Amino acid sequence: MATTSPPPSTTADPADAASGPAGRATAAGPPLPAAPAGRRGLADRLLGDTHALGRRLPQLAVGLSLYGASMALMLRSGLGLDPWDVLHQGLQRTAGLSVGAWVTICGALVLLFWIPLRQLPGLGTVANVLVIGAAMDLTLRVVGEPGPLPARIALMAAAIVLNGLATGLYIGARFGPGPRDGLMTGLHRRTGRSLRLIRTGIELTVLAAGVLLGGTAGVGTVAYALAIGPLAQFFLPWCTVPTPGQTSLKG
């Protein structure tokens, strides 16, 4: 993501006037050292840009936390999970650990596939790995089984809507894609195949593996697949933090 620098101040700072640009000698003294390029590059890679960090950082944290909570609610409904969570649940039932722990482990493993694809993680990528699984496990400790079928259906519907909102929040914070989305876009760039084809292939693969391991697929899996795209598209314009020069993405 390109870095956007703030516009120059219209009020001269006496210190700036005396020292001049970094790295250039002035009459007031020796040249000031510029920031190391490697350090600037790392900051740019993680943050994308420094515009509106006071909103973007909390929005990222809230979005990822709600994403993990929505996944836990889907699991509690017992009506089926999205493909990746079918895999996470299958691994939990087969190998132990918590579902949230497997969310974190799988996210970290997927990041390894970024290396040959030459994908570069952002702050959102790293936070995705660390926050979502922990938020999911915390929610599972707090929320019990809903009981009757109507309550389970309502919980599933609320979870899908919450997941759409969470997706809009964390993507709209503009800190980079999650590990799984980055894998999809990296394969698209390297192979030239369509994003839809690659995403379908990845999700069918993890869904099949999850079912074989004992994960739960059901009506919730289908409902999620049908609803999450339109929901994310609805919430994203309202949640996206505009870049400098933009006023809104809500049309």
PDB file of C-alpha atoms in Angstrom:
ATOM      1  CA  MET A   1       0.000   0.000   0.000  1.00  0.00           C
ATOM      2  CA  ALA A   2       1.385   3.377  -0.948  1.00  0.00           C
ATOM      3  CA  THR A   3       2.477   5.724   1.783  1.00  0.00           C
ATOM      4  CA  THR A   4       0.912   9.156   1.777  1.00  0.00           C
ATOM      5  CA  SER A   5       2.827  11.978   3.402  1.00  0.00           C
ATOM      6  CA  PRO A   6       0.972  14.788   5.172  1.00  0.00           C
ATOM      7  CA  PRO A   7       0.870  18.149   3.410  1.00  0.00           C
ATOM      8  CA  PRO A   8       3.610  20.591   4.372  1.00  0.00           C
ATOM      9  CA  SER A   9       2.855  22.977   7.185  1.00  0.00           C
ATOM     10  CA  THR A  10       2.070  26.518   6.191  1.00  0.00           C
ATOM     11  CA  THR A  11       3.694  27.844   9.391  1.00  0.00           C
ATOM     12  CA  ALA A  12       7.474  27.744   9.442  1.00  0.00           C
ATOM     13  CA  ASP A  13       9.092  26.155  12.478  1.00  0.00           C
ATOM     14  CA  PRO A  14      12.248  28.045  13.553  1.00  0.00           C
ATOM     15  CA  ALA A  15      14.013  24.756  14.217  1.00  0.00           C
ATOM     16  CA  ASP A  16      13.174  23.517  10.728  1.00  0.00           C
ATOM     17  CA  ALA A  17      14.320  26.764   9.181  1.00  0.00           C
ATOM     18  CA  ALA A  18      17.664  26.510  10.951  1.00  0.00           C
ATOM     19  CA  SER A  19      18.343  22.875  10.230  1.00  0.00           C
ATOM     20  CA  GLY A  20      16.942  22.438   6.734  1.00  0.00           C
ATOM     21  CA  PRO A  21      15.982  19.098   5.221  1.00  0.00           C
ATOM     22  CA  ALA A  22      17.465  15.974   6.779  1.00  0.00           C
ATOM     23  CA  GLY A  23      20.835  15.041   5.351  1.00  0.00           C
ATOM     24  CA  ARG A  24      21.585  18.501   3.895  1.00  0.00           C
ATOM     25  CA  ALA A  25      24.254  20.788   5.389  1.00  0.00           C
ATOM     26  CA  THR A  26      23.154  24.255   6.467  1.00  0.00           C
ATOM     27  CA  ALA A  27      24.798  27.346   7.838  1.00  0.00           C
ATOM     28  CA  ALA A  28      23.378  26.556  11.265  1.00  0.00           C
ATOM     29  CA  GLY A  29      25.337  23.334  11.680  1.00  0.00           C
ATOM     30  CA  PRO A  30      26.100  19.859  10.325  1.00  0.00           C
ATOM     31  CA  PRO A  31      23.554  17.892   8.312  1.00  0.00           C
ATOM     32  CA  LEU A  32      20.865  16.033  10.210  1.00  0.00           C
ATOM     33  CA  PRO A  33      20.826  12.260   9.649  1.00  0.00           C
ATOM     34  CA  ALA A  34      17.897  10.874   7.722  1.00  0.00           C
ATOM     35  CA  ALA A  35      15.868   7.990   9.159  1.00  0.00           C
ATOM     36  CA  PRO A  36      17.296   4.613   8.118  1.00  0.00           C
ATOM     37  CA  ALA A  37      15.640   3.362   4.935  1.00  0.00           C
ATOM     38  CA  GLY A  38      15.126  -0.125   6.365  1.00  0.00           C
ATOM     39  CA  ARG A  39      13.283   1.264   9.381  1.00  0.00           C
ATOM     40  CA  ARG A  40      11.071   3.452   7.218  1.00  0.00           C
ATOM     41  CA  GLY A  41      10.379   0.487   4.939  1.00  0.00           C
ATOM     42  CA  LEU A  42       9.315  -1.722   7.854  1.00  0.00           C
ATOM     43  CA  ALA A  43       6.988   0.956   9.226  1.00  0.00           C
ATOM     44  CA  ASP A  44       5.481   1.547   5.793  1.00  0.00           C
ATOM     45  CA  ARG A  45       4.969  -2.178   5.308  1.00  0.00           C
ATOM     46  CA  LEU A  46       3.229  -2.662   8.658  1.00  0.00           C
ATOM     47  CA  LEU A  47       1.131   0.491   8.772  1.00  0.00           C
ATOM     48  CA  GLY A  48       0.522   1.179   5.076  1.00  0.00           C
ATOM     49  CA  ASP A  49       0.365   4.870   5.965  1.00  0.00           C
ATOM     50  CA  THR A  50       0.133   6.868   9.176  1.00  0.00           C
ATOM     51  CA  HIS A  51      -3.089   8.678   8.317  1.00  0.00           C
ATOM     52  CA  ALA A  52      -5.820   8.514  11.008  1.00  0.00           C
ATOM     53  CA  LEU A  53      -4.003   5.971  13.180  1.00  0.00           C
ATOM     54  CA  GLY A  54      -6.084   7.118  16.143  1.00  0.00           C
ATOM     55  CA  ARG A  55      -9.141   5.639  14.448  1.00  0.00           C
ATOM     56  CA  ARG A  56      -7.583   2.847  12.413  1.00  0.00           C
ATOM     57  CA  LEU A  57      -5.770   1.024  15.234  1.00  0.00           C
ATOM     58  CA  PRO A  58      -8.818   0.728  17.543  1.00  0.00           C
ATOM     59  CA  GLN A  59     -10.982  -0.185  14.541  1.00  0.00           C
ATOM     60  CA  LEU A  60      -8.586  -2.995  13.631  1.00  0.00           C
ATOM     61  CA  ALA A  61      -8.649  -4.347  17.196  1.00  0.00           C
ATOM     62  CA  VAL A  62     -12.443  -4.171  17.429  1.00  0.00           C
ATOM     63  CA  GLY A  63     -12.941  -5.701  13.991  1.00  0.00           C
ATOM     64  CA  LEU A  64     -10.667  -8.675  14.654  1.00  0.00           C
ATOM     65  CA  SER A  65     -12.165  -9.239  18.114  1.00  0.00           C
ATOM     66  CA  LEU A  66     -15.699  -9.211  16.707  1.00  0.00           C
ATOM     67  CA  TYR A  67     -14.586 -11.552  13.936  1.00  0.00           C
ATOM     68  CA  GLY A  68     -13.392 -14.085  16.503  1.00  0.00           C
ATOM     69  CA  ALA A  69     -16.583 -13.639  18.531  1.00  0.00           C
ATOM     70  CA  SER A  70     -18.749 -14.204  15.443  1.00  0.00           C
ATOM     71  CA  MET A  71     -16.894 -17.443  14.676  1.00  0.00           C
ATOM     72  CA  ALA A  72     -17.564 -18.638  18.222  1.00  0.00           C
ATOM     73  CA  LEU A  73     -21.278 -17.851  17.874  1.00  0.00           C
ATOM     74  CA  MET A  74     -21.401 -19.816  14.621  1.00  0.00           C
ATOM     75  CA  LEU A  75     -19.832 -22.771  16.405  1.00  0.00           C
ATOM     76  CA  ARG A  76     -22.258 -22.521  19.326  1.00  0.00           C
ATOM     77  CA  SER A  77     -25.237 -22.567  16.936  1.00  0.00           C
ATOM     78  CA  GLY A  78     -24.259 -26.086  15.890  1.00  0.00           C
ATOM     79  CA  LEU A  79     -25.673 -25.565  12.391  1.00  0.00           C
ATOM     80  CA  GLY A  80     -22.429 -25.525  10.442  1.00  0.00           C
ATOM     81  CA  LEU A  81     -19.320 -23.394  10.117  1.00  0.00           C
ATOM     82  CA  ASP A  82     -17.495 -21.559   7.366  1.00  0.00           C
ATOM     83  CA  PRO A  83     -14.942 -23.790   5.557  1.00  0.00           C
ATOM     84  CA  TRP A  84     -11.859 -22.702   7.496  1.00  0.00           C
ATOM     85  CA  ASP A  85     -13.611 -23.160  10.833  1.00  0.00           C
ATOM     86  CA  VAL A  86     -14.775 -26.627   9.777  1.00  0.00           C
ATOM     87  CA  LEU A  87     -11.058 -27.394   9.431  1.00  0.00           C
ATOM     88  CA  HIS A  88     -10.185 -25.746  12.755  1.00  0.00           C
ATOM     89  CA  GLN A  89     -12.926 -27.680  14.548  1.00  0.00           C
ATOM     90  CA  GLY A  90     -11.876 -30.929  12.884  1.00  0.00           C
ATOM     91  CA  LEU A  91      -8.292 -30.405  14.027  1.00  0.00           C
ATOM     92  CA  GLN A  92      -9.493 -29.675  17.559  1.00  0.00           C
ATOM     93  CA  ARG A  93     -11.529 -32.878  17.655  1.00  0.00           C
ATOM     94  CA  THR A  94      -8.686 -34.936  16.212  1.00  0.00           C
ATOM     95  CA  ALA A  95      -5.571 -33.483  17.818  1.00  0.00           C
ATOM     96  CA  GLY A  96      -6.795 -31.623  20.888  1.00  0.00           C
ATOM     97  CA  LEU A  97      -6.055 -27.994  21.809  1.00  0.00           C
ATOM     98  CA  SER A  98      -8.812 -25.392  21.510  1.00  0.00           C
ATOM     99  CA  VAL A  99     -10.498 -24.292  18.305  1.00  0.00           C
ATOM    100  CA  GLY A 100      -9.056 -20.816  18.788  1.00  0.00           C
ATOM    101  CA  ALA A 101      -5.572 -22.265  19.166  1.00  0.00           C
ATOM    102  CA  TRP A 102      -5.965 -24.007  15.804  1.00  0.00           C
ATOM    103  CA  VAL A 103      -7.176 -20.744  14.255  1.00  0.00           C
ATOM    104  CA  THR A 104      -3.892 -19.177  15.362  1.00  0.00           C
ATOM    105  CA  ILE A 105      -1.725 -22.145  14.337  1.00  0.00           C
ATOM    106  CA  CYS A 106      -3.302 -22.428  10.888  1.00  0.00           C
ATOM    107  CA  GLY A 107      -2.989 -18.675  10.354  1.00  0.00           C
ATOM    108  CA  ALA A 108       0.716 -18.835  11.157  1.00  0.00           C
ATOM    109  CA  LEU A 109       1.215 -21.851   8.871  1.00  0.00           C
ATOM    110  CA  VAL A 110      -0.605 -20.125   6.010  1.00  0.00           C
ATOM    111  CA  LEU A 111       1.779 -17.191   6.416  1.00  0.00           C
ATOM    112  CA  LEU A 112       4.645 -19.531   5.529  1.00  0.00           C
ATOM    113  CA  PHE A 113       3.107 -19.941   2.072  1.00  0.00           C
ATOM    114  CA  TRP A 114       3.480 -16.178   1.620  1.00  0.00           C
ATOM    115  CA  ILE A 115       7.261 -16.595   1.422  1.00  0.00           C
ATOM    116  CA  PRO A 116       7.453 -18.282  -2.018  1.00  0.00           C
ATOM    117  CA  LEU A 117       4.609 -16.028  -3.196  1.00  0.00           C
ATOM    118  CA  ARG A 118       6.627 -12.951  -2.122  1.00  0.00           C
ATOM    119  CA  GLN A 119       3.694 -11.536  -0.198  1.00  0.00           C
ATOM    120  CA  LEU A 120       4.514  -8.935   2.471  1.00  0.00           C
ATOM    121  CA  PRO A 121       2.468  -8.909   5.695  1.00  0.00           C
ATOM    122  CA  GLY A 122       1.023  -5.775   7.236  1.00  0.00           C
ATOM    123  CA  LEU A 123       0.082  -5.039  10.820  1.00  0.00           C
ATOM    124  CA  GLY A 124      -3.406  -6.362  10.096  1.00  0.00           C
ATOM    125  CA  THR A 125      -1.929  -9.658   8.907  1.00  0.00           C
ATOM    126  CA  VAL A 126       0.003 -10.225  12.128  1.00  0.00           C
ATOM    127  CA  ALA A 127      -2.868  -9.018  14.324  1.00  0.00           C
ATOM    128  CA  ASN A 128      -5.240 -11.345  12.458  1.00  0.00           C
ATOM    129  CA  VAL A 129      -3.132 -14.330  13.506  1.00  0.00           C
ATOM    130  CA  LEU A 130      -2.847 -13.224  17.137  1.00  0.00           C
ATOM    131  CA  VAL A 131      -6.281 -11.774  17.940  1.00  0.00           C
ATOM    132  CA  ILE A 132      -8.996 -13.810  16.204  1.00  0.00           C
ATOM    133  CA  GLY A 133      -8.262 -17.180  17.808  1.00  0.00           C
ATOM    134  CA  ALA A 134      -7.950 -15.655  21.274  1.00  0.00           C
ATOM    135  CA  ALA A 135     -11.234 -13.754  20.854  1.00  0.00           C
ATOM    136  CA  MET A 136     -12.936 -16.937  19.662  1.00  0.00           C
ATOM    137  CA  ASP A 137     -11.804 -18.963  22.684  1.00  0.00           C
ATOM    138  CA  LEU A 138     -12.803 -16.172  25.081  1.00  0.00           C
ATOM    139  CA  THR A 139     -16.295 -15.971  23.567  1.00  0.00           C
ATOM    140  CA  LEU A 140     -16.712 -19.757  23.732  1.00  0.00           C
ATOM    141  CA  ARG A 141     -16.012 -19.594  27.468  1.00  0.00           C
ATOM    142  CA  VAL A 142     -18.721 -16.963  27.955  1.00  0.00           C
ATOM    143  CA  VAL A 143     -21.478 -18.104  25.562  1.00  0.00           C
ATOM    144  CA  GLY A 144     -23.167 -21.440  26.208  1.00  0.00           C
ATOM    145  CA  GLU A 145     -25.275 -23.690  24.000  1.00  0.00           C
ATOM    146  CA  PRO A 146     -28.444 -21.890  22.818  1.00  0.00           C
ATOM    147  CA  GLY A 147     -30.781 -24.895  23.183  1.00  0.00           C
ATOM    148  CA  PRO A 148     -33.940 -24.945  20.999  1.00  0.00           C
ATOM    149  CA  LEU A 149     -33.649 -24.860  17.212  1.00  0.00           C
ATOM    150  CA  PRO A 150     -35.198 -21.361  16.776  1.00  0.00           C
ATOM    151  CA  ALA A 151     -32.598 -19.940  19.166  1.00  0.00           C
ATOM    152  CA  ARG A 152     -29.817 -21.719  17.284  1.00  0.00           C
ATOM    153  CA  ILE A 153     -31.054 -20.342  13.956  1.00  0.00           C
ATOM    154  CA  ALA A 154     -31.203 -16.823  15.418  1.00  0.00           C
ATOM    155  CA  LEU A 155     -27.687 -17.220  16.819  1.00  0.00           C
ATOM    156  CA  MET A 156     -26.381 -18.408  13.447  1.00  0.00           C
ATOM    157  CA  ALA A 157     -27.995 -15.452  11.644  1.00  0.00           C
ATOM    158  CA  ALA A 158     -26.624 -12.962  14.181  1.00  0.00           C
ATOM    159  CA  ALA A 159     -23.167 -14.514  13.876  1.00  0.00           C
ATOM    160  CA  ILE A 160     -23.129 -14.170  10.085  1.00  0.00           C
ATOM    161  CA  VAL A 161     -24.228 -10.523  10.226  1.00  0.00           C
ATOM    162  CA  LEU A 162     -21.649  -9.798  12.940  1.00  0.00           C
ATOM    163  CA  ASN A 163     -18.985 -11.472  10.813  1.00  0.00           C
ATOM    164  CA  GLY A 164     -19.892  -9.213   7.892  1.00  0.00           C
ATOM    165  CA  LEU A 165     -19.568  -6.130  10.103  1.00  0.00           C
ATOM    166  CA  ALA A 166     -16.276  -7.378  11.540  1.00  0.00           C
ATOM    167  CA  THR A 167     -14.946  -7.981   8.042  1.00  0.00           C
ATOM    168  CA  GLY A 168     -15.810  -4.417   7.054  1.00  0.00           C
ATOM    169  CA  LEU A 169     -14.136  -3.041  10.175  1.00  0.00           C
ATOM    170  CA  TYR A 170     -10.811  -4.836   9.924  1.00  0.00           C
ATOM    171  CA  ILE A 171     -10.465  -4.514   6.158  1.00  0.00           C
ATOM    172  CA  GLY A 172     -11.611  -0.886   6.329  1.00  0.00           C
ATOM    173  CA  ALA A 173      -8.814  -0.119   8.795  1.00  0.00           C
ATOM    174  CA  ARG A 174      -6.389  -0.592   5.859  1.00  0.00           C
ATOM    175  CA  PHE A 175      -3.634  -2.545   7.609  1.00  0.00           C
ATOM    176  CA  GLY A 176      -3.313  -5.352   5.074  1.00  0.00           C
ATOM    177  CA  PRO A 177      -5.106  -8.644   4.390  1.00  0.00           C
ATOM    178  CA  GLY A 178      -5.392 -11.625   6.679  1.00  0.00           C
ATOM    179  CA  PRO A 179      -3.192 -14.678   6.045  1.00  0.00           C
ATOM    180  CA  ARG A 180      -5.844 -16.602   4.122  1.00  0.00           C
ATOM    181  CA  ASP A 181      -6.866 -13.681   1.905  1.00  0.00           C
ATOM    182  CA  GLY A 182      -3.206 -12.931   1.254  1.00  0.00           C
ATOM    183  CA  LEU A 183      -2.665 -16.537   0.159  1.00  0.00           C
ATOM    184  CA  MET A 184      -5.534 -16.168  -2.288  1.00  0.00           C
ATOM    185  CA  THR A 185      -4.306 -12.891  -3.777  1.00  0.00           C
ATOM    186  CA  GLY A 186      -0.712 -14.173  -3.901  1.00  0.00           C
ATOM    187  CA  LEU A 187      -1.739 -17.274  -5.853  1.00  0.00           C
ATOM    188  CA  HIS A 188      -3.820 -15.086  -8.155  1.00  0.00           C
ATOM    189  CA  ARG A 189      -0.828 -12.875  -8.880  1.00  0.00           C
ATOM    190  CA  ARG A 190       1.588 -15.761  -9.409  1.00  0.00           C
ATOM    191  CA  THR A 191      -0.669 -18.065 -11.454  1.00  0.00           C
ATOM    192  CA  GLY A 192      -2.900 -15.618 -13.315  1.00  0.00           C
ATOM    193  CA  ARG A 193      -5.990 -17.627 -12.325  1.00  0.00           C
ATOM    194  CA  SER A 194      -9.143 -15.785 -11.312  1.00  0.00           C
ATOM    195  CA  LEU A 195      -9.653 -14.863  -7.664  1.00  0.00           C
ATOM    196  CA  ARG A 196     -13.002 -16.653  -7.656  1.00  0.00           C
ATOM    197  CA  LEU A 197     -11.467 -19.887  -8.945  1.00  0.00           C
ATOM    198  CA  ILE A 198      -8.588 -19.771  -6.462  1.00  0.00           C
ATOM    199  CA  ARG A 199     -10.823 -18.941  -3.501  1.00  0.00           C
ATOM    200  CA  THR A 200     -13.271 -21.692  -4.424  1.00  0.00           C
ATOM    201  CA  GLY A 201     -10.443 -24.202  -4.752  1.00  0.00           C
ATOM    202  CA  ILE A 202      -8.898 -23.261  -1.402  1.00  0.00           C
ATOM    203  CA  GLU A 203     -12.186 -23.296   0.491  1.00  0.00           C
ATOM    204  CA  LEU A 204     -13.379 -26.591  -1.003  1.00  0.00           C
ATOM    205  CA  THR A 205     -10.035 -28.142  -0.075  1.00  0.00           C
ATOM    206  CA  VAL A 206     -10.096 -26.977   3.555  1.00  0.00           C
ATOM    207  CA  LEU A 207     -13.810 -27.840   3.841  1.00  0.00           C
ATOM    208  CA  ALA A 208     -13.207 -31.405   2.641  1.00  0.00           C
ATOM    209  CA  ALA A 209     -10.234 -31.788   4.985  1.00  0.00           C
ATOM    210  CA  GLY A 210     -12.255 -30.411   7.892  1.00  0.00           C
ATOM    211  CA  VAL A 211     -15.185 -32.757   7.293  1.00  0.00           C
ATOM    212  CA  LEU A 212     -12.826 -35.744   7.101  1.00  0.00           C
ATOM    213  CA  LEU A 213     -11.354 -34.677  10.447  1.00  0.00           C
ATOM    214  CA  GLY A 214     -14.806 -34.417  12.046  1.00  0.00           C
ATOM    215  CA  GLY A 215     -15.670 -30.736  11.591  1.00  0.00           C
ATOM    216  CA  THR A 216     -19.298 -29.630  11.308  1.00  0.00           C
ATOM    217  CA  ALA A 217     -20.634 -28.569   7.918  1.00  0.00           C
ATOM    218  CA  GLY A 218     -24.311 -27.833   7.502  1.00  0.00           C
ATOM    219  CA  VAL A 219     -26.892 -25.222   6.657  1.00  0.00           C
ATOM    220  CA  GLY A 220     -24.740 -22.594   8.366  1.00  0.00           C
ATOM    221  CA  THR A 221     -21.922 -23.352   5.942  1.00  0.00           C
ATOM    222  CA  VAL A 222     -24.204 -22.677   2.977  1.00  0.00           C
ATOM    223  CA  ALA A 223     -25.800 -19.607   4.580  1.00  0.00           C
ATOM    224  CA  TYR A 224     -22.379 -18.141   5.324  1.00  0.00           C
ATOM    225  CA  ALA A 225     -21.159 -18.724   1.772  1.00  0.00           C
ATOM    226  CA  LEU A 226     -24.235 -17.004   0.320  1.00  0.00           C
ATOM    227  CA  ALA A 227     -24.443 -14.070   2.743  1.00  0.00           C
ATOM    228  CA  ILE A 228     -20.911 -13.035   3.666  1.00  0.00           C
ATOM    229  CA  GLY A 229     -20.054 -11.428   0.324  1.00  0.00           C
ATOM    230  CA  PRO A 230     -23.098  -9.122   0.181  1.00  0.00           C
ATOM    231  CA  LEU A 231     -22.797  -8.306   3.894  1.00  0.00           C
ATOM    232  CA  ALA A 232     -19.129  -7.363   3.643  1.00  0.00           C
ATOM    233  CA  GLN A 233     -19.883  -5.294   0.543  1.00  0.00           C
ATOM    234  CA  PHE A 234     -22.623  -3.471   2.470  1.00  0.00           C
ATOM    235  CA  PHE A 235     -20.531  -2.710   5.561  1.00  0.00           C
ATOM    236  CA  LEU A 236     -17.183  -1.963   3.924  1.00  0.00           C
ATOM    237  CA  PRO A 237     -18.021   1.524   2.543  1.00  0.00           C
ATOM    238  CA  TRP A 238     -19.280   2.584   5.978  1.00  0.00           C
ATOM    239  CA  CYS A 239     -16.232   1.215   7.786  1.00  0.00           C
ATOM    240  CA  THR A 240     -13.375   2.117   5.450  1.00  0.00           C
ATOM    241  CA  VAL A 241     -11.157   4.898   6.772  1.00  0.00           C
ATOM    242  CA  PRO A 242     -10.644   7.283   3.819  1.00  0.00           C
ATOM    243  CA  THR A 243      -7.133   7.920   2.608  1.00  0.00           C
ATOM    244  CA  PRO A 244      -5.909  11.545   2.625  1.00  0.00           C
ATOM    245  CA  GLY A 245      -7.858  13.433  -0.013  1.00  0.00           C
ATOM    246  CA  GLN A 246     -10.906  11.164   0.208  1.00  0.00           C
ATOM    247  CA  THR A 247     -13.990  12.207   2.096  1.00  0.00           C
ATOM    248  CA  SER A 248     -16.074   9.012   2.077  1.00  0.00           C
ATOM    249  CA  LEU A 249     -16.557   5.734   0.242  1.00  0.00           C
ATOM    250  CA  LYS A 250     -20.313   5.633   0.848  1.00  0.00           C
ATOM    251  CA  GLY A 251     -21.079   7.035  -2.585  1.00  0.00           C
TER     252      GLY A 251
END
